[in-house]
PDB file of C-alpha atoms in Angstrom:
ATOM      1  CA  MET W  23     -86.117  -7.064  54.106  1.00 40.00           C
ATOM      2  CA  HIS W  24     -89.726  -6.749  52.942  1.00 42.00           C
ATOM      3  CA  GLU W  25     -91.183  -8.819  50.109  1.00 50.00           C
ATOM      4  CA  HIS W  26     -91.157  -5.968  47.563  1.00 43.00           C
ATOM      5  CA  GLN W  27     -87.554  -5.179  48.465  1.00 40.00           C
ATOM      6  CA  GLN W  28     -86.525  -8.811  48.024  1.00 46.00           C
ATOM      7  CA  ARG W  29     -88.313  -8.962  44.671  1.00 49.00           C
ATOM      8  CA  ALA W  30     -86.661  -5.733  43.449  1.00 45.00           C
ATOM      9  CA  ALA W  31     -83.210  -6.858  44.563  1.00 44.00           C
ATOM     10  CA  GLY W  32     -83.697 -10.278  42.968  1.00 49.00           C
ATOM     11  CA  GLU W  33     -84.796  -8.723  39.682  1.00 47.00           C
ATOM     12  CA  CYS W  34     -81.672  -6.568  39.555  1.00 43.00           C
ATOM     13  CA  ARG W  35     -79.299  -9.365  40.563  1.00 44.00           C
ATOM     14  CA  ALA W  36     -80.843 -11.578  37.882  1.00 50.00           C
ATOM     15  CA  GLY W  37     -80.276  -8.868  35.278  1.00 47.00           C
ATOM     16  CA  ARG W  38     -83.992  -8.312  34.698  1.00 47.00           C
ATOM     17  CA  CYS W  39     -84.310  -4.705  35.814  1.00 45.00           C
ATOM     18  CA  GLY W  40     -83.461  -2.640  32.791  1.00 43.00           C
ATOM     19  CA  ALA W  41     -82.073  -2.772  29.317  1.00 40.00           C
ATOM     20  CA  GLY W  42     -81.079  -6.433  29.573  1.00 41.00           C
ATOM     21  CA  ARG W  43     -84.630  -7.594  30.281  1.00 42.00           C
ATOM     22  CA  PRO W  44     -86.579  -9.007  27.334  1.00 39.00           C
ATOM     23  CA  GLY W  45     -88.620  -6.121  25.997  1.00 43.00           C
ATOM     24  CA  GLY W  46     -87.152  -3.859  28.666  1.00 46.00           C
ATOM     25  CA  GLY W  47     -84.492  -1.798  26.990  1.00 46.00           C
ATOM     26  CA  ALA W  48     -84.813  -0.129  23.614  1.00 46.00           C
ATOM     27  CA  GLY W  49     -81.155  -0.785  22.878  1.00 49.00           C
ATOM     28  CA  GLY W  50     -81.720  -4.524  23.001  1.00 54.00           C
ATOM     29  CA  GLY W  51     -78.108  -5.282  23.845  1.00 58.00           C
ATOM     30  CA  PRO W  52     -75.199  -6.185  21.554  1.00 58.00           C
ATOM     31  CA  ASP W  53     -76.881  -9.324  20.206  1.00 62.00           C
ATOM     32  CA  LEU W  54     -79.845  -7.397  18.816  1.00 61.00           C
ATOM     33  CA  ARG W  55     -78.006  -4.174  17.956  1.00 63.00           C
ATOM     34  CA  PRO W  56     -74.293  -4.789  17.351  1.00 68.00           C
ATOM     35  CA  GLU W  57     -73.998  -1.199  16.062  1.00 75.00           C
ATOM     36  CA  GLY W  58     -75.129   0.084  19.455  1.00 74.00           C
ATOM     37  CA  PRO W  59     -78.179   2.077  20.529  1.00 73.00           C
ATOM     38  CA  ARG W  60     -79.719   4.602  18.151  1.00 81.00           C
ATOM     39  CA  ALA W  61     -80.224   8.259  19.033  1.00 82.00           C
ATOM     40  CA  GLU W  62     -84.002   7.753  19.089  1.00 83.00           C
ATOM     41  CA  ASP W  63     -83.514   5.072  21.779  1.00 87.00           C
ATOM     42  CA  ARG W  64     -81.871   7.536  24.191  1.00 88.00           C
ATOM     43  CA  LEU W  65     -84.894   8.467  26.337  1.00 89.00           C
ATOM     44  CA  HIS W  66     -86.107   4.875  26.498  1.00 89.00           C
ATOM     45  CA  LEU W  67     -82.656   3.692  27.581  1.00 90.00           C
ATOM     46  CA  LEU W  68     -82.430   6.464  30.173  1.00 90.00           C
ATOM     47  CA  GLY W  69     -85.849   5.386  31.478  1.00 89.00           C
ATOM     48  CA  SER W  70     -84.552   1.807  31.771  1.00 91.00           C
ATOM     49  CA  LEU W  71     -81.488   3.043  33.649  1.00 92.00           C
ATOM     50  CA  LEU W  72     -83.725   5.125  35.917  1.00 90.00           C
ATOM     51  CA  ALA W  73     -85.926   2.089  36.638  1.00 89.00           C
ATOM     52  CA  THR W  74     -82.833   0.028  37.467  1.00 91.00           C
ATOM     53  CA  THR W  75     -81.630   2.728  39.858  1.00 89.00           C
ATOM     54  CA  GLU W  76     -85.052   3.043  41.512  1.00 87.00           C
ATOM     55  CA  LEU W  77     -85.282  -0.735  41.943  1.00 88.00           C
ATOM     56  CA  GLU W  78     -81.841  -0.747  43.592  1.00 88.00           C
ATOM     57  CA  ILE W  79     -82.865   2.095  45.932  1.00 85.00           C
ATOM     58  CA  THR W  80     -86.108   0.263  46.751  1.00 82.00           C
ATOM     59  CA  ALA W  81     -84.200  -2.912  47.525  1.00 83.00           C
ATOM     60  CA  ALA W  82     -81.777  -1.015  49.771  1.00 81.00           C
ATOM     61  CA  THR W  83     -84.357   1.081  51.642  1.00 78.00           C
ATOM     62  CA  ARG W  84     -85.731  -0.336  54.867  1.00 70.00           C
ATOM     63  CA  LEU W  85     -89.427   0.402  55.002  1.00 68.00           C
ATOM     64  CA  ALA W  86     -91.399   0.629  58.236  1.00 66.00           C
ATOM     65  CA  GLU W  87     -88.257   0.455  60.326  1.00 65.00           C
ATOM     66  CA  GLU W  88     -86.690   3.148  62.462  1.00 68.00           C
ATOM     67  CA  GLU W  89     -83.733   3.414  60.090  1.00 67.00           C
ATOM     68  CA  GLU W  90     -85.946   4.097  57.075  1.00 67.00           C
ATOM     69  CA  ILE W  91     -85.481   7.860  57.276  1.00 71.00           C
ATOM     70  CA  VAL W  92     -81.687   7.402  57.399  1.00 76.00           C
ATOM     71  CA  ASP W  93     -81.850   5.346  54.195  1.00 78.00           C
ATOM     72  CA  VAL W  94     -83.964   7.993  52.501  1.00 79.00           C
ATOM     73  CA  PHE W  95     -81.618  10.785  53.618  1.00 84.00           C
ATOM     74  CA  ASP W  96     -78.605   8.863  52.326  1.00 86.00           C
ATOM     75  CA  ALA W  97     -80.227   8.444  48.908  1.00 85.00           C
ATOM     76  CA  VAL W  98     -81.335  12.102  48.791  1.00 87.00           C
ATOM     77  CA  ASN W  99     -77.872  13.307  49.855  1.00 90.00           C
ATOM     78  CA  GLY W 100     -76.312  11.328  47.002  1.00 89.00           C
ATOM     79  CA  TRP W 101     -78.865  12.839  44.617  1.00 88.00           C
ATOM     80  CA  MET W 102     -78.170  16.372  45.859  1.00 90.00           C
ATOM     81  CA  GLN W 103     -74.418  15.930  45.524  1.00 91.00           C
ATOM     82  CA  GLU W 104     -74.832  14.786  41.924  1.00 89.00           C
ATOM     83  CA  VAL W 105     -77.230  17.610  40.950  1.00 87.00           C
ATOM     84  CA  GLY W 106     -75.153  20.234  42.709  1.00 87.00           C
ATOM     85  CA  PRO W 107     -76.126  23.627  44.119  1.00 86.00           C
ATOM     86  CA  ASP W 108     -78.168  24.779  41.081  1.00 87.00           C
ATOM     87  CA  ALA W 109     -81.669  25.237  42.544  1.00 85.00           C
ATOM     88  CA  GLY W 110     -83.200  25.798  39.101  1.00 84.00           C
ATOM     89  CA  LEU W 111     -81.790  22.535  37.776  1.00 87.00           C
ATOM     90  CA  ALA W 112     -82.976  20.686  40.880  1.00 89.00           C
ATOM     91  CA  ALA W 113     -86.487  22.134  40.479  1.00 88.00           C
ATOM     92  CA  ASN W 114     -86.598  21.090  36.811  1.00 86.00           C
ATOM     93  CA  VAL W 115     -85.483  17.563  37.701  1.00 89.00           C
ATOM     94  CA  LEU W 116     -88.134  17.398  40.433  1.00 91.00           C
ATOM     95  CA  ALA W 117     -90.823  18.660  38.030  1.00 89.00           C
ATOM     96  CA  ASN W 118     -89.864  15.933  35.544  1.00 90.00           C
ATOM     97  CA  ARG W 119     -89.950  13.329  38.314  1.00 92.00           C
ATOM     98  CA  LEU W 120     -93.413  14.472  39.389  1.00 94.00           C
ATOM     99  CA  GLU W 121     -94.668  14.257  35.796  1.00 92.00           C
ATOM    100  CA  ARG W 122     -93.296  10.705  35.450  1.00 92.00           C
ATOM    101  CA  THR W 123     -94.849   9.777  38.796  1.00 93.00           C
ATOM    102  CA  ALA W 124     -98.247  11.148  37.743  1.00 92.00           C
ATOM    103  CA  LEU W 125     -98.135   9.108  34.533  1.00 91.00           C
ATOM    104  CA  GLN W 126     -97.125   5.959  36.398  1.00 91.00           C
ATOM    105  CA  VAL W 127     -99.798   6.413  39.072  1.00 90.00           C
ATOM    106  CA  ALA W 128    -102.421   6.850  36.338  1.00 87.00           C
ATOM    107  CA  GLN W 129    -101.590   3.477  34.770  1.00 87.00           C
ATOM    108  CA  SER W 130    -104.241   0.906  35.540  1.00 84.00           C
ATOM    109  CA  ASP W 131    -105.584  -2.236  33.921  1.00 87.00           C
ATOM    110  CA  ALA W 132    -109.088  -1.270  34.998  1.00 86.00           C
ATOM    111  CA  GLU W 133    -111.457   0.336  32.498  1.00 89.00           C
ATOM    112  CA  GLU W 134    -112.103   3.008  35.079  1.00 89.00           C
ATOM    113  CA  PRO W 135    -109.278   3.439  37.601  1.00 90.00           C
ATOM    114  CA  PRO W 136    -110.309   3.125  41.255  1.00 93.00           C
ATOM    115  CA  PRO W 137    -110.883   6.407  43.119  1.00 95.00           C
ATOM    116  CA  GLY W 138    -107.780   6.044  45.271  1.00 94.00           C
ATOM    117  CA  ARG W 139    -105.589   5.807  42.172  1.00 94.00           C
ATOM    118  CA  GLU W 140    -107.421   8.774  40.618  1.00 95.00           C
ATOM    119  CA  ALA W 141    -106.942  10.803  43.816  1.00 96.00           C
ATOM    120  CA  SER W 142    -103.244   9.898  43.886  1.00 96.00           C
ATOM    121  CA  PHE W 143    -102.841  10.954  40.256  1.00 96.00           C
ATOM    122  CA  ALA W 144    -104.587  14.267  40.961  1.00 97.00           C
ATOM    123  CA  ALA W 145    -102.445  14.874  44.070  1.00 97.00           C
ATOM    124  CA  VAL W 146     -99.203  14.363  42.148  1.00 97.00           C
ATOM    125  CA  THR W 147    -100.568  16.511  39.336  1.00 96.00           C
ATOM    126  CA  ALA W 148    -101.361  19.256  41.864  1.00 97.00           C
ATOM    127  CA  ALA W 149     -97.796  19.085  43.190  1.00 96.00           C
ATOM    128  CA  THR W 150     -96.464  19.340  39.641  1.00 95.00           C
ATOM    129  CA  PHE W 151     -98.602  22.405  38.940  1.00 96.00           C
ATOM    130  CA  VAL W 152     -97.606  24.087  42.227  1.00 96.00           C
ATOM    131  CA  LEU W 153     -93.915  23.636  41.443  1.00 94.00           C
ATOM    132  CA  SER W 154     -94.510  24.862  37.896  1.00 93.00           C
ATOM    133  CA  ALA W 155     -96.367  27.927  39.183  1.00 95.00           C
ATOM    134  CA  GLN W 156     -93.437  28.784  41.437  1.00 93.00           C
ATOM    135  CA  LEU W 157     -90.926  28.322  38.604  1.00 91.00           C
ATOM    136  CA  HIS W 158     -93.009  30.647  36.380  1.00 94.00           C
ATOM    137  CA  ALA W 159     -93.282  33.199  39.193  1.00 95.00           C
ATOM    138  CA  ASP W 160     -89.522  33.040  39.808  1.00 92.00           C
ATOM    139  CA  ARG W 161     -88.959  33.895  36.135  1.00 93.00           C
ATOM    140  CA  GLY W 162     -91.465  36.764  36.279  1.00 97.00           C
ATOM    141  CA  ASP W 163     -93.954  34.909  34.064  1.00 97.00           C
ATOM    142  CA  VAL W 164     -97.165  35.902  35.816  1.00 98.00           C
ATOM    143  CA  GLU W 165     -99.458  34.455  33.124  1.00 98.00           C
ATOM    144  CA  GLY W 166     -97.639  31.105  33.241  1.00 97.00           C
ATOM    145  CA  ALA W 167     -97.957  31.100  37.029  1.00 97.00           C
ATOM    146  CA  ARG W 168    -101.683  31.854  36.767  1.00 98.00           C
ATOM    147  CA  ARG W 169    -102.241  29.001  34.283  1.00 98.00           C
ATOM    148  CA  ALA W 170    -100.362  26.593  36.538  1.00 97.00           C
ATOM    149  CA  LEU W 171    -102.327  27.744  39.601  1.00 98.00           C
ATOM    150  CA  GLY W 172    -105.555  27.065  37.687  1.00 98.00           C
ATOM    151  CA  GLY W 173    -104.276  23.526  37.145  1.00 97.00           C
ATOM    152  CA  VAL W 174    -103.573  23.230  40.877  1.00 97.00           C
ATOM    153  CA  GLU W 175    -107.130  24.194  41.722  1.00 98.00           C
ATOM    154  CA  GLU W 176    -108.623  21.708  39.249  1.00 98.00           C
ATOM    155  CA  ALA W 177    -106.365  18.929  40.532  1.00 97.00           C
ATOM    156  CA  VAL W 178    -107.246  19.644  44.180  1.00 98.00           C
ATOM    157  CA  ILE W 179    -110.948  19.419  43.320  1.00 98.00           C
ATOM    158  CA  ASP W 180    -110.262  16.036  41.665  1.00 97.00           C
ATOM    159  CA  VAL W 181    -108.387  14.873  44.780  1.00 98.00           C
ATOM    160  CA  LEU W 182    -111.287  15.791  47.051  1.00 98.00           C
ATOM    161  CA  GLN W 183    -113.929  14.243  44.782  1.00 97.00           C
ATOM    162  CA  ASN W 184    -112.009  10.970  44.504  1.00 97.00           C
ATOM    163  CA  VAL W 185    -111.221  10.816  48.213  1.00 97.00           C
ATOM    164  CA  TYR W 186    -114.951  11.169  48.820  1.00 97.00           C
ATOM    165  CA  ALA W 187    -115.670   8.436  46.240  1.00 96.00           C
ATOM    166  CA  LEU W 188    -113.210   6.164  48.048  1.00 96.00           C
ATOM    167  CA  ARG W 189    -114.928   6.911  51.370  1.00 96.00           C
ATOM    168  CA  VAL W 190    -118.243   5.939  49.757  1.00 96.00           C
ATOM    169  CA  ALA W 191    -116.648   2.757  48.411  1.00 94.00           C
ATOM    170  CA  ILE W 192    -115.448   1.693  51.866  1.00 94.00           C
ATOM    171  CA  GLY W 193    -118.698   2.659  53.562  1.00 94.00           C
ATOM    172  CA  ASP W 194    -117.508   5.759  55.437  1.00 95.00           C
ATOM    173  CA  ALA W 195    -119.853   8.065  53.522  1.00 92.00           C
ATOM    174  CA  GLN W 196    -123.122   7.787  51.650  1.00 91.00           C
ATOM    175  CA  GLY W 197    -123.008   8.251  47.907  1.00 80.00           C
ATOM    176  CA  GLY W 198    -125.382  10.074  45.683  1.00 67.00           C
ATOM    177  CA  GLY W 199    -125.815  13.489  44.203  1.00 55.00           C
ATOM    178  CA  GLU W 200    -123.206  15.941  43.022  1.00 50.00           C
ATOM    179  CA  GLN W 201    -120.073  16.192  45.119  1.00 46.00           C
TER     180      GLN W 201
END
């Protein structure tokens, strides 16, 4: 088991990977809220539950081993069985996941995020826009598809510019001028 997997598993076993963690869950547990969670806490609590689930999957997934793809398929098969055969629902869930991923990738303590993080954010954003464009097209919303495709193009430009900036940063390319 890799270090990040051990850490994730330990956090969950210690009860620190979700609503029970200090500052983690909006519900605060029965000691802080004996009346139970409030309706406005719902999305925060669901986010805590999602984080707990993702930490468990991370702890159970073997990375950089031959069996890694089997672990990933097992997790995806469980997901697909839960979502069911509704392709529209699955696409909406995936779009939401991509949006959450983009927001998480964008988080950085740096005043100006490093170019690799910016490129990653733009790549996930591009994927979100592509999926959105297809969903609009499937519904016959040509204008919505066009707007989303414009977002794809802007995001791809950002990816390329930040990949170049990262190459400059590591010495693979010379900086200067407009990219």
